[in-house]
mmCIF file of C-alpha atoms and ligand atoms in Angstrom:
data_model
loop_
_atom_site.group_PDB
_atom_site.id
_atom_site.type_symbol
_atom_site.label_atom_id
_atom_site.label_comp_id
_atom_site.label_asym_id
_atom_site.label_seq_id
_atom_site.Cartn_x
_atom_site.Cartn_y
_atom_site.Cartn_z
ATOM 1 C CA MET A 816 -38.168 88.924 16.418
ATOM 2 C CA ILE A 817 -41.524 89.067 14.696
ATOM 3 C CA ILE A 818 -42.967 85.857 13.309
ATOM 4 C CA ALA A 819 -46.132 86.351 11.300
ATOM 5 C CA ALA A 820 -48.570 83.929 9.665
ATOM 6 C CA ASN A 821 -50.692 85.070 6.746
ATOM 7 C CA LEU A 822 -53.450 82.439 6.560
ATOM 8 C CA LYS A 823 -54.911 84.017 3.385
ATOM 9 C CA THR A 824 -58.183 82.370 2.280
ATOM 10 C CA ASN A 825 -57.635 79.296 4.431
ATOM 11 C CA LEU A 826 -58.946 77.905 7.724
ATOM 12 C CA THR A 827 -62.512 78.472 8.832
ATOM 13 C CA ARG A 828 -63.244 80.275 12.082
ATOM 14 C CA ALA A 829 -63.397 76.959 13.965
ATOM 15 C CA GLU A 830 -60.127 75.774 12.399
ATOM 16 C CA THR A 831 -58.462 79.112 13.109
ATOM 17 C CA GLY A 832 -59.516 78.862 16.762
ATOM 18 C CA VAL A 833 -57.860 75.448 17.070
ATOM 19 C CA TYR A 834 -54.769 76.719 15.216
ATOM 20 C CA VAL A 835 -54.302 79.753 17.468
ATOM 21 C CA GLU A 836 -54.759 77.617 20.591
ATOM 22 C CA GLU A 837 -52.051 75.255 19.326
ATOM 23 C CA LEU A 838 -49.689 78.212 18.991
ATOM 24 C CA GLU A 839 -50.638 79.471 22.450
ATOM 25 C CA SER A 840 -49.905 76.148 24.108
ATOM 26 C CA TYR A 841 -46.598 75.825 22.275
ATOM 27 C CA MET A 842 -45.564 79.330 23.261
ATOM 28 C CA LYS A 843 -46.487 78.782 26.882
ATOM 29 C CA ALA A 844 -44.750 75.400 27.074
ATOM 30 C CA HIS A 845 -41.536 76.756 25.502
ATOM 31 C CA ASP A 846 -41.419 80.193 27.132
ATOM 32 C CA ILE A 847 -41.523 81.980 23.805
ATOM 33 C CA SER A 848 -40.866 85.693 24.051
ATOM 34 C CA GLN A 849 -41.085 86.495 20.322
ATOM 35 C CA GLU A 850 -43.826 88.634 18.811
ATOM 36 C CA VAL A 851 -46.180 86.237 17.035
ATOM 37 C CA LEU A 852 -48.803 87.635 14.663
ATOM 38 C CA VAL A 853 -51.572 85.701 12.920
ATOM 39 C CA PHE A 854 -53.681 87.101 10.094
ATOM 40 C CA PRO A 855 -56.801 84.899 9.678
ATOM 41 C CA ALA A 856 -59.348 85.165 6.877
ATOM 42 C CA THR A 857 -61.831 87.970 7.586
ATOM 43 C CA SER A 858 -64.710 85.681 8.597
ATOM 44 C CA SER A 859 -62.351 83.813 10.924
ATOM 45 C CA LEU A 860 -61.550 86.886 13.012
ATOM 46 C CA ASN A 861 -62.526 86.477 16.634
ATOM 47 C CA GLU A 862 -61.883 87.759 20.128
ATOM 48 C CA HIS A 863 -58.626 86.337 21.457
ATOM 49 C CA ASN A 864 -56.951 86.563 24.830
ATOM 50 C CA GLY A 865 -53.383 85.354 24.829
ATOM 51 C CA GLU A 866 -49.880 86.028 23.580
ATOM 52 C CA VAL A 867 -50.636 85.632 19.873
ATOM 53 C CA ILE A 868 -51.604 88.915 18.243
ATOM 54 C CA ILE A 869 -54.478 88.571 15.808
ATOM 55 C CA GLY A 870 -54.540 90.941 12.847
ATOM 56 C CA ALA A 871 -56.808 91.599 9.864
ATOM 57 C CA GLN A 872 -55.648 90.758 6.342
ATOM 58 C CA ASN A 873 -57.698 93.671 5.070
ATOM 59 C CA ALA A 874 -60.275 96.278 6.045
ATOM 60 C CA TYR A 875 -61.702 99.327 4.327
ATOM 61 C CA PRO A 876 -60.661 102.773 5.600
ATOM 62 C CA THR A 877 -63.999 103.529 7.218
ATOM 63 C CA ASN A 878 -65.817 102.941 10.499
ATOM 64 C CA SER A 879 -68.802 101.514 8.618
ATOM 65 C CA GLY A 880 -70.826 102.451 5.543
ATOM 66 C CA ALA A 881 -71.829 101.395 2.046
ATOM 67 C CA PHE A 882 -68.816 99.369 0.829
ATOM 68 C CA THR A 883 -70.259 96.022 -0.173
ATOM 69 C CA GLY A 884 -68.050 93.103 0.674
ATOM 70 C CA GLU A 885 -65.741 95.096 2.911
ATOM 71 C CA ILE A 886 -65.413 95.392 6.669
ATOM 72 C CA GLY A 887 -64.464 98.514 8.601
ATOM 73 C CA LEU A 888 -63.092 99.659 11.917
ATOM 74 C CA ASP A 889 -66.308 98.819 13.823
ATOM 75 C CA HIS A 890 -65.933 95.175 12.817
ATOM 76 C CA LEU A 891 -62.330 95.051 13.983
ATOM 77 C CA ASN A 892 -63.178 96.838 17.230
ATOM 78 C CA GLU A 893 -65.804 94.200 17.970
ATOM 79 C CA PHE A 894 -62.937 91.704 18.384
ATOM 80 C CA SER A 895 -60.395 94.212 19.805
ATOM 81 C CA ILE A 896 -58.226 93.850 16.698
ATOM 82 C CA LYS A 897 -55.565 96.557 16.445
ATOM 83 C CA THR A 898 -53.282 95.062 13.795
ATOM 84 C CA ILE A 899 -53.660 95.081 10.021
ATOM 85 C CA LEU A 900 -51.804 93.885 6.924
ATOM 86 C CA ILE A 901 -51.675 96.491 4.155
ATOM 87 C CA GLY A 902 -50.224 96.297 0.644
ATOM 88 C CA HIS A 903 -49.880 92.535 0.304
ATOM 89 C CA SER A 904 -48.979 91.680 -3.277
ATOM 90 C CA GLU A 905 -52.126 89.579 -3.720
ATOM 91 C CA ARG A 906 -54.200 92.672 -2.899
ATOM 92 C CA ARG A 907 -52.077 94.864 -5.136
ATOM 93 C CA HIS A 908 -51.990 92.476 -8.100
ATOM 94 C CA ILE A 909 -55.078 90.239 -7.855
ATOM 95 C CA LEU A 910 -57.506 92.660 -6.219
ATOM 96 C CA GLY A 911 -56.052 95.701 -8.000
ATOM 97 C CA GLU A 912 -55.438 97.929 -5.001
ATOM 98 C CA THR A 913 -53.502 101.014 -6.057
ATOM 99 C CA GLN A 914 -50.844 102.891 -4.107
ATOM 100 C CA VAL A 915 -53.322 105.770 -3.641
ATOM 101 C CA GLU A 916 -55.884 103.406 -2.080
ATOM 102 C CA LEU A 917 -53.250 101.776 0.095
ATOM 103 C CA VAL A 918 -52.081 105.150 1.385
ATOM 104 C CA LYS A 919 -55.684 106.032 2.353
ATOM 105 C CA LYS A 920 -55.974 102.733 4.186
ATOM 106 C CA PHE A 921 -52.590 103.221 5.828
ATOM 107 C CA ASN A 922 -53.431 106.731 7.043
ATOM 108 C CA PHE A 923 -56.838 105.722 8.356
ATOM 109 C CA TYR A 924 -55.509 102.807 10.418
ATOM 110 C CA LYS A 925 -52.454 104.812 11.497
ATOM 111 C CA GLU A 926 -54.830 107.466 12.902
ATOM 112 C CA GLN A 927 -56.387 104.656 14.923
ATOM 113 C CA GLY A 928 -52.972 103.650 16.270
ATOM 114 C CA PHE A 929 -53.011 100.234 14.573
ATOM 115 C CA LYS A 930 -49.909 98.107 14.251
ATOM 116 C CA ILE A 931 -49.476 98.031 10.472
ATOM 117 C CA VAL A 932 -47.591 95.350 8.571
ATOM 118 C CA TYR A 933 -46.979 97.065 5.242
ATOM 119 C CA CYS A 934 -45.805 94.861 2.352
ATOM 120 C CA VAL A 935 -43.530 95.812 -0.511
ATOM 121 C CA GLY A 936 -41.905 93.738 -3.227
ATOM 122 C CA GLU A 937 -41.149 93.518 -6.924
ATOM 123 C CA PRO A 938 -42.527 91.239 -9.654
ATOM 124 C CA LEU A 939 -40.071 89.097 -11.612
ATOM 125 C CA GLU A 940 -39.775 91.425 -14.612
ATOM 126 C CA LYS A 941 -38.657 94.265 -12.335
ATOM 127 C CA ARG A 942 -36.031 92.098 -10.691
ATOM 128 C CA GLU A 943 -34.794 90.992 -14.106
ATOM 129 C CA ALA A 944 -34.668 94.604 -15.305
ATOM 130 C CA GLY A 945 -31.760 95.287 -12.943
ATOM 131 C CA LYS A 946 -31.214 96.802 -9.542
ATOM 132 C CA THR A 947 -31.982 100.432 -10.418
ATOM 133 C CA GLN A 948 -35.396 99.624 -11.899
ATOM 134 C CA MET A 949 -36.169 97.184 -9.136
ATOM 135 C CA MET A 950 -35.363 99.679 -6.395
ATOM 136 C CA GLU A 951 -37.341 102.378 -8.204
ATOM 137 C CA TYR A 952 -40.350 100.066 -8.298
ATOM 138 C CA ILE A 953 -40.063 99.225 -4.607
ATOM 139 C CA GLY A 954 -39.395 102.889 -3.797
ATOM 140 C CA ALA A 955 -42.751 103.811 -5.349
ATOM 141 C CA GLN A 956 -44.443 101.490 -2.834
ATOM 142 C CA TYR A 957 -43.082 103.704 -0.047
ATOM 143 C CA GLU A 958 -44.703 106.813 -1.564
ATOM 144 C CA GLY A 959 -47.198 108.418 0.787
ATOM 145 C CA ILE A 960 -46.348 106.009 3.614
ATOM 146 C CA ASP A 961 -45.179 107.446 6.942
ATOM 147 C CA THR A 962 -42.006 105.383 7.249
ATOM 148 C CA ALA A 963 -41.357 106.774 10.742
ATOM 149 C CA TYR A 964 -44.733 105.601 12.116
ATOM 150 C CA GLU A 965 -44.026 104.005 15.481
ATOM 151 C CA ASN A 966 -46.301 101.002 14.968
ATOM 152 C CA LEU A 967 -45.037 100.212 11.487
ATOM 153 C CA ILE A 968 -43.575 96.862 10.465
ATOM 154 C CA ILE A 969 -42.462 96.449 6.850
ATOM 155 C CA ALA A 970 -42.466 93.116 5.044
ATOM 156 C CA TYR A 971 -40.300 92.691 1.957
ATOM 157 C CA GLU A 972 -41.930 90.024 -0.190
ATOM 158 C CA PRO A 973 -40.735 89.552 -3.773
ATOM 159 C CA VAL A 974 -43.909 88.787 -5.740
ATOM 160 C CA TRP A 975 -42.214 85.968 -7.671
ATOM 161 C CA ALA A 976 -41.249 84.251 -4.415
ATOM 162 C CA ILE A 977 -44.748 84.165 -2.928
ATOM 163 C CA GLY A 978 -46.284 80.711 -2.997
ATOM 164 C CA THR A 979 -43.817 79.500 -5.635
ATOM 165 C CA GLY A 980 -41.150 77.717 -3.605
ATOM 166 C CA LEU A 981 -38.596 80.154 -5.109
ATOM 167 C CA THR A 982 -36.613 82.508 -2.916
ATOM 168 C CA PRO A 983 -33.878 85.042 -3.523
ATOM 169 C CA THR A 984 -30.438 83.923 -2.348
ATOM 170 C CA LEU A 985 -29.551 84.710 1.249
ATOM 171 C CA GLU A 986 -27.047 87.279 -0.047
ATOM 172 C CA ASP A 987 -29.798 88.958 -2.087
ATOM 173 C CA ILE A 988 -32.164 89.058 0.879
ATOM 174 C CA GLN A 989 -29.509 90.594 3.069
ATOM 175 C CA ALA A 990 -28.490 93.148 0.428
ATOM 176 C CA ILE A 991 -32.010 94.330 -0.254
ATOM 177 C CA HIS A 992 -32.896 94.449 3.433
ATOM 178 C CA THR A 993 -29.843 96.612 4.019
ATOM 179 C CA ASP A 994 -31.009 99.003 1.265
ATOM 180 C CA LEU A 995 -34.585 99.025 2.560
ATOM 181 C CA LYS A 996 -33.450 99.817 6.100
ATOM 182 C CA GLU A 997 -32.275 103.143 4.717
ATOM 183 C CA LYS A 998 -35.854 103.971 3.757
ATOM 184 C CA SER A 999 -37.268 103.117 7.164
ATOM 185 C CA HIS A 1000 -35.935 101.973 10.503
ATOM 186 C CA ALA A 1001 -39.131 100.003 11.130
ATOM 187 C CA PRO A 1002 -38.673 96.259 11.778
ATOM 188 C CA LEU A 1003 -38.274 94.546 8.407
ATOM 189 C CA LEU A 1004 -39.637 91.060 7.773
ATOM 190 C CA TYR A 1005 -38.815 88.807 4.840
ATOM 191 C CA GLY A 1006 -41.664 86.902 3.182
ATOM 192 C CA GLY A 1007 -41.993 84.611 0.160
ATOM 193 C CA SER A 1008 -41.683 80.813 0.333
ATOM 194 C CA VAL A 1009 -40.310 80.758 3.865
ATOM 195 C CA LYS A 1010 -40.461 77.135 5.046
ATOM 196 C CA VAL A 1011 -39.157 75.147 7.982
ATOM 197 C CA ASN A 1012 -36.071 74.228 5.959
ATOM 198 C CA ASN A 1013 -34.995 77.812 5.164
ATOM 199 C CA ALA A 1014 -36.511 79.898 7.994
ATOM 200 C CA LYS A 1015 -33.525 79.612 10.314
ATOM 201 C CA GLU A 1016 -30.970 80.885 7.809
ATOM 202 C CA VAL A 1017 -33.240 83.738 6.773
ATOM 203 C CA LEU A 1018 -33.834 84.746 10.400
ATOM 204 C CA GLU A 1019 -30.101 84.761 11.034
ATOM 205 C CA LEU A 1020 -29.424 87.361 8.327
ATOM 206 C CA GLN A 1021 -28.505 90.891 9.283
ATOM 207 C CA ASN A 1022 -31.350 93.400 8.928
ATOM 208 C CA VAL A 1023 -33.964 90.645 8.928
ATOM 209 C CA ASP A 1024 -36.169 91.253 11.959
ATOM 210 C CA GLY A 1025 -38.586 88.419 11.324
ATOM 211 C CA ILE A 1026 -40.577 86.531 8.711
ATOM 212 C CA LEU A 1027 -44.037 86.649 7.148
ATOM 213 C CA VAL A 1028 -45.099 83.114 6.265
ATOM 214 C CA GLY A 1029 -47.976 81.986 4.054
ATOM 215 C CA SER A 1030 -48.455 78.367 3.004
ATOM 216 C CA ALA A 1031 -45.940 76.837 5.428
ATOM 217 C CA ALA A 1032 -47.661 78.591 8.341
ATOM 218 C CA LEU A 1033 -50.883 76.663 7.709
ATOM 219 C CA TYR A 1034 -49.388 73.775 9.663
ATOM 220 C CA ALA A 1035 -49.238 74.908 13.293
ATOM 221 C CA GLU A 1036 -46.386 72.474 13.882
ATOM 222 C CA HIS A 1037 -44.251 74.017 11.116
ATOM 223 C CA PHE A 1038 -45.058 77.528 12.235
ATOM 224 C CA CYS A 1039 -44.123 76.636 15.821
ATOM 225 C CA SER A 1040 -40.741 75.327 14.601
ATOM 226 C CA MET A 1041 -40.113 78.686 12.957
ATOM 227 C CA ILE A 1042 -41.102 80.504 16.164
ATOM 228 C CA GLN A 1043 -38.628 78.279 17.985
ATOM 229 C CA PHE A 1044 -35.814 79.145 15.518
ATOM 230 C CA ALA A 1045 -36.409 82.828 16.240
ATOM 231 C CA GLN A 1046 -36.418 82.144 19.961
ATOM 232 C CA ASP A 1047 -33.107 80.261 19.751
ATOM 233 C CA ILE A 1048 -31.239 82.941 17.786
HETATM 234 P P1 PGA B 1706 -45.839 82.065 1.011
HETATM 235 O O1 PGA B 1706 -46.667 83.434 1.206
HETATM 236 O O2 PGA B 1706 -45.086 81.840 2.306
HETATM 237 O O3 PGA B 1706 -46.851 81.031 0.738
HETATM 238 O O4 PGA B 1706 -44.888 82.302 -0.116
HETATM 239 C C1 PGA B 1706 -46.099 84.523 1.873
HETATM 240 C C2 PGA B 1706 -47.071 85.678 1.857
HETATM 241 O O5 PGA B 1706 -47.823 85.830 0.891
HETATM 242 O O6 PGA B 1706 -47.122 86.482 2.814
#
């Protein structure tokens, strides 16, 4: 299974270093064979040798250039980073990234052979508008994306479940994952208020290949418990 931590705008580089080492020692001590990904804040990216795969939360589709505030491929190469998160709802909705921009980013990093965790998910009003509208909305987030890309991982994250403590029911998660698997055979993660107390039951669902965890992953101990659940399944 794939267990991913999105650290968002948290943990400095020093704190991230300690965090990743805590995961490494846990994984070594417990013979963990799961795929563990960590997405630190951009300025906390660093060279890392170990089992944990470090990925970027964002990067511009360029090697380098005049894109103030952004980083490019050269900056990721400096730390041998070959994994990137694209399409997270906070980038779509807070930072205003459009599907066209996301597709450019996707294609650029796909060309470079990156492992891409591509996020999709509906806001509350789309969920409340009924299944057809909701699936249409999510379907549009697949437009322009090579769903057969070999290094693709998809994360289904309902926007209204992110950071709110709300989650869809287990039946809903399983149903939507089953529908989304028809769009792409890529591993499909669930994200949105995954915590130690619900991670196990989510991981046990059919068509759930892992989890993408935000706030609860900030505690290495909690995140390690979730890694252990995946290992024990
Ligand atoms: P959350 O965030 O676990 O805090 O809901 C998940 C995410 O944004 O990836």
